[in-house]
Structures are given as C-alpha cells and as structure tokens.
Amino acid sequence: MADIKTAVVTGASRGIGAAIAQQLVKDGCYVIGSATSESGVEKIGEALRDSGTGVVLDLSNVDSIAQSIEQIEATGKEISILVNNAGATQDNLFMRMKEEDWSRVIEINLNSVYRISKPFIRGMMRNRWGRIINVGSVVARGGNPGQTNYVAAKAGIEGFTRALAAEVGSRNITVNCVAPGYIKTDMTADLSDSIVENMLSRIPLGRQGDPAEVAETVSFLASEAASYITGQTIHVNGGMYFG
Ligand code: NAP
C-alpha cells in the first residue's frame, strides 16, 4: 500500500481551499485544513471525516500562526505537502487606501507564506521529499485597479515561489504557484454586474471557473507526476490571461 501523505491546506473551510482539501483526500492524503473560526474548523471536520481535521488559524495574527503550527506538530504527522491557499482582499483605489488595509492584506496573503512555510520545510528537508503549492492570482500578471495591496502580495508570492524553488530543489522539494482567474467563490460573489460582464467578456472559455478546476491543478503539482516541475506558476483562468 502506498504511504499516506499528510497535507496542510490553509483556508480550507470554503471556496478553493475546501475543494483542494477534498481533492487531496481523493488522492489518498490525510489533510489538515485551517479556518479562522471554530465553526469553520467543524465544517472542515465534517467534510473530511476520517481523512482529515481542522485547526483554527488567523494569518493576520502571529500568535495564532504559532499556536496552529504547534497544534499541527502535536499531531505527530510529517507534513509533506503544504498548500498556502488562504487569502483575503481589502480593495480600494490607491489614493484612498489606508496603511492598515495595505498592511493587513500583505500580512495575510504574503507574510503568512513566509511564516507558515518555514517550519514545515524543515521536515520536508529531513525526508528529502516535499511539495509547496502557493495560490497566487491572475491579477499578479495583469494588474487590477483597486487592488494594489493584493496584487503586490500575489506578485510577491510568485517571486517567493521561484526563489524558494531554487533553494530547496536539491532536497527534492518542489515549490510552485497556481494562479486562478475568475473562480466562483465567496471572494467573487459580491462583484457588480458591470464588473462580472467585463470579466466574462475577457475570458475565452466564456464562464467562471469552478474551485474544483483549481484543485485538480494543485493535485497534479502535489503528485509524483509533477516531480520535475518547480518554480513555475500554472494559470487556471479560462484564457483570461496567457502567461
Ligand atoms: P474565499 O472563498 O473567500 O475563502 C477564503 C479562505 O481563506 C477561507 O477558508 C477563509 O477562512 C481563509 N481566510 C480568510 N482570511 C484569513 C485569515 N486572516 N487567516 C487565515 N485564513 C483566512 O476565497 P477563495 O476564492 O477560495 O480564495 C482562495 C485563494 O485563491 C486565495 O488566496 C485567493 O486570493 C485566491 N484567488 C481566488 C480567486 C477567485 O476568483 N475566487 C482568484 C484568484 C486567486 P474562513 O472561512 O475562516 O473565513
């Protein structure tokens, strides 16, 4: 029987992260998913049943990050796959963007990737096997008005991915980025009709993506089939941007 790998997926309570957690379970992994609340953790437990569990993690709070890492380490499981998926937006035109909104978005989307990846890479180095998959965004390449904070964070994630891939490749750890386009989740649920219309007109496949379609790509990058792919950004965007 193939060994069961343990994956950590941040932001697994809903949207793309929930789909990734489900897909990795289908692939035979044990999944530890995070949510910001106890109710989110319960939701993860119900969705994953015996194949996973949830932990509370607030990426805007360094104490919460330290506590959840301790909790994950206390499970005694070796983490061989890490999916840095959790993300949040706080949009505003640049001239109106408050420094706290800038900092919060950089903290949650980018600084967290540094803080979460570091402890888990240690074990991957020891085991000479690891997969780190960072969830970026199409806007890191195309830009987007009103999102200077989020776009800067997502572009940072792509650079981080390439630099870390170059550092840890010799330990058989791959680091890649998956950049979703316009995907049907809570994050995109409140866009105005005119923004939706404009977005759909720019997507050759003519529709929003499904979280499962992003999860399939993460699943591939986490698998043995992707053993010679590292430092890449794979776009899952229906043709909205040709990288
Ligand atoms: P979503 O439906 O809004 O879900 C966000 C997830 O992140 C939730 O699990 C949420 O936990 C968690 N989260 C939010 N703030 C957090 C914090 N401070 N600390 C820890 N976890 C936090 O978003 P999504 O659309 O699935 O997005 C997932 C990833 O894809 C994000 O990185 C996003 O930037 C990226 N992305 C999405 C799209 C899109 O069109 N949807 C496009 C490009 C990139 P709770 O449930 O506890 O709040």
Tab-separated table of N, CA and C and ligand atoms in Angstrom, residues 10-17 34-37 40 57-60 84-88 104 108-109 135-138 150 154 180-188, ligand 1:
chain	number	residue	atom	x	y	z
A	10	THR	N	-4.180	25.748	3.952
A	10	THR	CA	-4.719	26.898	4.683
A	10	THR	C	-5.982	27.397	3.975
A	11	GLY	N	-6.922	27.882	4.781
A	11	GLY	CA	-8.183	28.387	4.214
A	11	GLY	C	-8.992	27.281	3.561
A	12	ALA	N	-9.192	26.179	4.319
A	12	ALA	CA	-9.866	25.003	3.739
A	12	ALA	C	-11.352	24.945	4.089
A	13	SER	N	-11.868	26.004	4.715
A	13	SER	CA	-13.266	25.977	5.167
A	13	SER	C	-14.259	26.224	4.040
A	14	ARG	N	-13.801	26.842	2.970
A	14	ARG	CA	-14.726	27.141	1.861
A	14	ARG	C	-13.930	27.443	0.592
A	15	GLY	N	-14.675	27.638	-0.494
A	15	GLY	CA	-14.059	28.070	-1.745
A	15	GLY	C	-12.999	27.117	-2.282
A	16	ILE	N	-11.949	27.713	-2.807
A	16	ILE	CA	-10.900	26.941	-3.475
A	16	ILE	C	-10.192	26.001	-2.489
A	17	GLY	N	-9.941	26.483	-1.271
A	17	GLY	CA	-9.251	25.647	-0.271
A	17	GLY	C	-10.044	24.407	0.092
A	34	SER	N	-7.197	24.618	7.523
A	34	SER	CA	-7.392	25.686	8.504
A	34	SER	C	-8.606	26.545	8.175
A	35	ALA	N	-9.130	27.146	9.261
A	35	ALA	CA	-10.209	28.132	9.165
A	35	ALA	C	-9.951	29.174	10.242
A	36	THR	N	-10.592	30.326	10.128
A	36	THR	CA	-10.344	31.359	11.137
A	36	THR	C	-11.225	31.193	12.377
A	37	SER	N	-12.241	30.308	12.294
A	37	SER	CA	-13.165	30.165	13.421
A	37	SER	C	-13.386	28.693	13.754
A	40	GLY	N	-15.751	27.110	11.362
A	40	GLY	CA	-15.080	26.713	10.119
A	40	GLY	C	-14.332	25.402	10.303
A	57	LEU	N	-6.756	29.060	12.498
A	57	LEU	CA	-5.566	29.808	12.091
A	57	LEU	C	-5.998	31.169	11.560
A	58	ASP	N	-5.470	32.223	12.186
A	58	ASP	CA	-5.704	33.568	11.666
A	58	ASP	C	-4.363	34.116	11.206
A	59	LEU	N	-4.225	34.241	9.915
A	59	LEU	CA	-2.923	34.626	9.348
A	59	LEU	C	-2.572	36.092	9.600
A	60	SER	N	-3.513	36.859	10.148
A	60	SER	CA	-3.193	38.252	10.462
A	60	SER	C	-2.615	38.385	11.872
A	84	ASN	N	-0.437	26.781	0.492
A	84	ASN	CA	-0.693	28.129	1.032
A	84	ASN	C	-1.808	28.739	0.198
A	85	ASN	N	-3.041	28.466	0.630
A	85	ASN	CA	-4.200	28.906	-0.158
A	85	ASN	C	-4.934	30.112	0.429
A	86	ALA	N	-4.985	30.213	1.754
A	86	ALA	CA	-5.832	31.245	2.372
A	86	ALA	C	-5.475	32.628	1.840
A	87	GLY	N	-6.479	33.431	1.648
A	87	GLY	CA	-6.224	34.780	1.159
A	87	GLY	C	-7.407	35.676	1.447
A	88	ALA	N	-7.166	36.969	1.413
A	88	ALA	CA	-8.247	37.919	1.669
A	88	ALA	C	-7.949	39.217	0.923
A	104	ARG	N	-2.566	44.857	6.244
A	104	ARG	CA	-3.332	43.651	6.571
A	104	ARG	C	-3.319	42.657	5.397
A	108	ILE	N	-1.693	38.962	5.522
A	108	ILE	CA	-2.472	37.723	5.342
A	108	ILE	C	-2.028	36.951	4.100
A	109	ASN	N	-1.765	37.674	3.013
A	109	ASN	CA	-1.504	36.980	1.742
A	109	ASN	C	-0.035	36.663	1.499
A	135	VAL	N	-1.005	29.582	-3.681
A	135	VAL	CA	-2.082	30.048	-4.543
A	135	VAL	C	-1.908	31.549	-4.794
A	136	GLY	N	-1.637	31.875	-6.048
A	136	GLY	CA	-1.442	33.268	-6.451
A	136	GLY	C	-2.724	33.830	-7.033
A	137	SER	N	-2.595	34.582	-8.096
A	137	SER	CA	-3.785	35.126	-8.772
A	137	SER	C	-3.388	35.667	-10.136
A	138	VAL	N	-4.337	35.607	-11.052
A	138	VAL	CA	-4.133	36.172	-12.383
A	138	VAL	C	-3.769	37.657	-12.303
A	150	TYR	N	-3.301	43.731	-2.749
A	150	TYR	CA	-3.489	42.310	-3.076
A	150	TYR	C	-2.593	41.888	-4.251
A	154	LYS	N	0.298	39.079	-4.254
A	154	LYS	CA	0.254	37.914	-5.150
A	154	LYS	C	1.478	37.873	-6.078
A	180	PRO	N	-5.183	31.268	-10.005
A	180	PRO	CA	-6.553	31.192	-10.518
A	180	PRO	C	-6.970	32.493	-11.188
A	181	GLY	N	-7.936	32.375	-12.084
A	181	GLY	CA	-8.540	33.560	-12.708
A	181	GLY	C	-9.785	33.938	-11.932
A	182	TYR	N	-10.922	33.934	-12.623
A	182	TYR	CA	-12.188	34.361	-12.007
A	182	TYR	C	-12.959	33.101	-11.611
A	183	ILE	N	-12.893	32.776	-10.323
A	183	ILE	CA	-13.426	31.494	-9.823
A	183	ILE	C	-14.636	31.744	-8.925
A	184	LYS	N	-15.609	30.848	-9.025
A	184	LYS	CA	-16.876	31.020	-8.285
A	184	LYS	C	-16.697	30.685	-6.809
A	185	THR	N	-16.462	31.698	-5.983
A	185	THR	CA	-16.352	31.510	-4.529
A	185	THR	C	-16.931	32.753	-3.854
A	186	ASP	N	-16.920	32.742	-2.522
A	186	ASP	CA	-17.406	33.917	-1.777
A	186	ASP	C	-16.611	35.170	-2.142
A	187	MET	N	-15.317	34.976	-2.475
A	187	MET	CA	-14.455	36.127	-2.759
A	187	MET	C	-14.962	36.928	-3.960
A	188	THR	N	-15.623	36.242	-4.888
A	188	THR	CA	-16.078	36.926	-6.113
A	188	THR	C	-17.605	37.048	-6.148
B	1	NAP	P1	-12.807	32.580	-0.071
B	1	NAP	O1	-13.933	31.781	-0.603
B	1	NAP	O2	-13.048	33.968	0.384
B	1	NAP	O3	-12.119	31.731	1.117
B	1	NAP	C1	-11.014	32.286	1.776
B	1	NAP	C2	-10.402	31.263	2.705
B	1	NAP	O4	-9.277	31.874	3.351
B	1	NAP	C3	-11.362	30.827	3.794
B	1	NAP	O5	-11.102	29.486	4.142
B	1	NAP	C4	-11.012	31.766	4.943
B	1	NAP	O6	-11.285	31.229	6.236
B	1	NAP	C5	-9.499	31.909	4.757
B	1	NAP	N1	-9.033	33.160	5.338
B	1	NAP	C6	-9.508	34.418	5.116
B	1	NAP	N2	-8.869	35.301	5.890
B	1	NAP	C7	-7.983	34.586	6.625
B	1	NAP	C8	-7.054	34.923	7.643
B	1	NAP	N3	-6.913	36.177	8.101
B	1	NAP	N4	-6.323	33.928	8.195
B	1	NAP	C9	-6.468	32.664	7.771
B	1	NAP	N5	-7.326	32.268	6.845
B	1	NAP	C10	-8.084	33.226	6.266
B	1	NAP	O7	-11.633	32.720	-1.140
B	1	NAP	P2	-11.259	31.817	-2.395
B	1	NAP	O8	-11.818	32.462	-3.583
B	1	NAP	O9	-11.496	30.378	-2.141
B	1	NAP	O10	-9.682	32.112	-2.427
B	1	NAP	C11	-8.702	31.137	-2.129
B	1	NAP	C12	-7.362	31.625	-2.669
B	1	NAP	O11	-7.467	31.808	-4.086
B	1	NAP	C13	-6.944	32.989	-2.108
B	1	NAP	O12	-5.555	33.015	-1.923
B	1	NAP	C14	-7.342	33.953	-3.197
B	1	NAP	O13	-6.569	35.126	-3.160
B	1	NAP	C15	-7.063	33.108	-4.429
B	1	NAP	N6	-7.754	33.536	-5.636
B	1	NAP	C16	-9.120	33.480	-5.723
B	1	NAP	C17	-9.728	33.874	-6.918
B	1	NAP	C18	-11.214	33.818	-7.121
B	1	NAP	O14	-11.686	34.236	-8.201
B	1	NAP	N7	-12.001	33.302	-6.198
B	1	NAP	C19	-8.953	34.339	-7.981
B	1	NAP	C20	-7.579	34.389	-7.842
B	1	NAP	C21	-6.991	33.979	-6.664
B	1	NAP	P3	-12.726	31.493	6.970
B	1	NAP	O15	-13.725	30.624	6.271
B	1	NAP	O16	-12.499	31.086	8.360
B	1	NAP	O17	-13.008	32.950	6.801
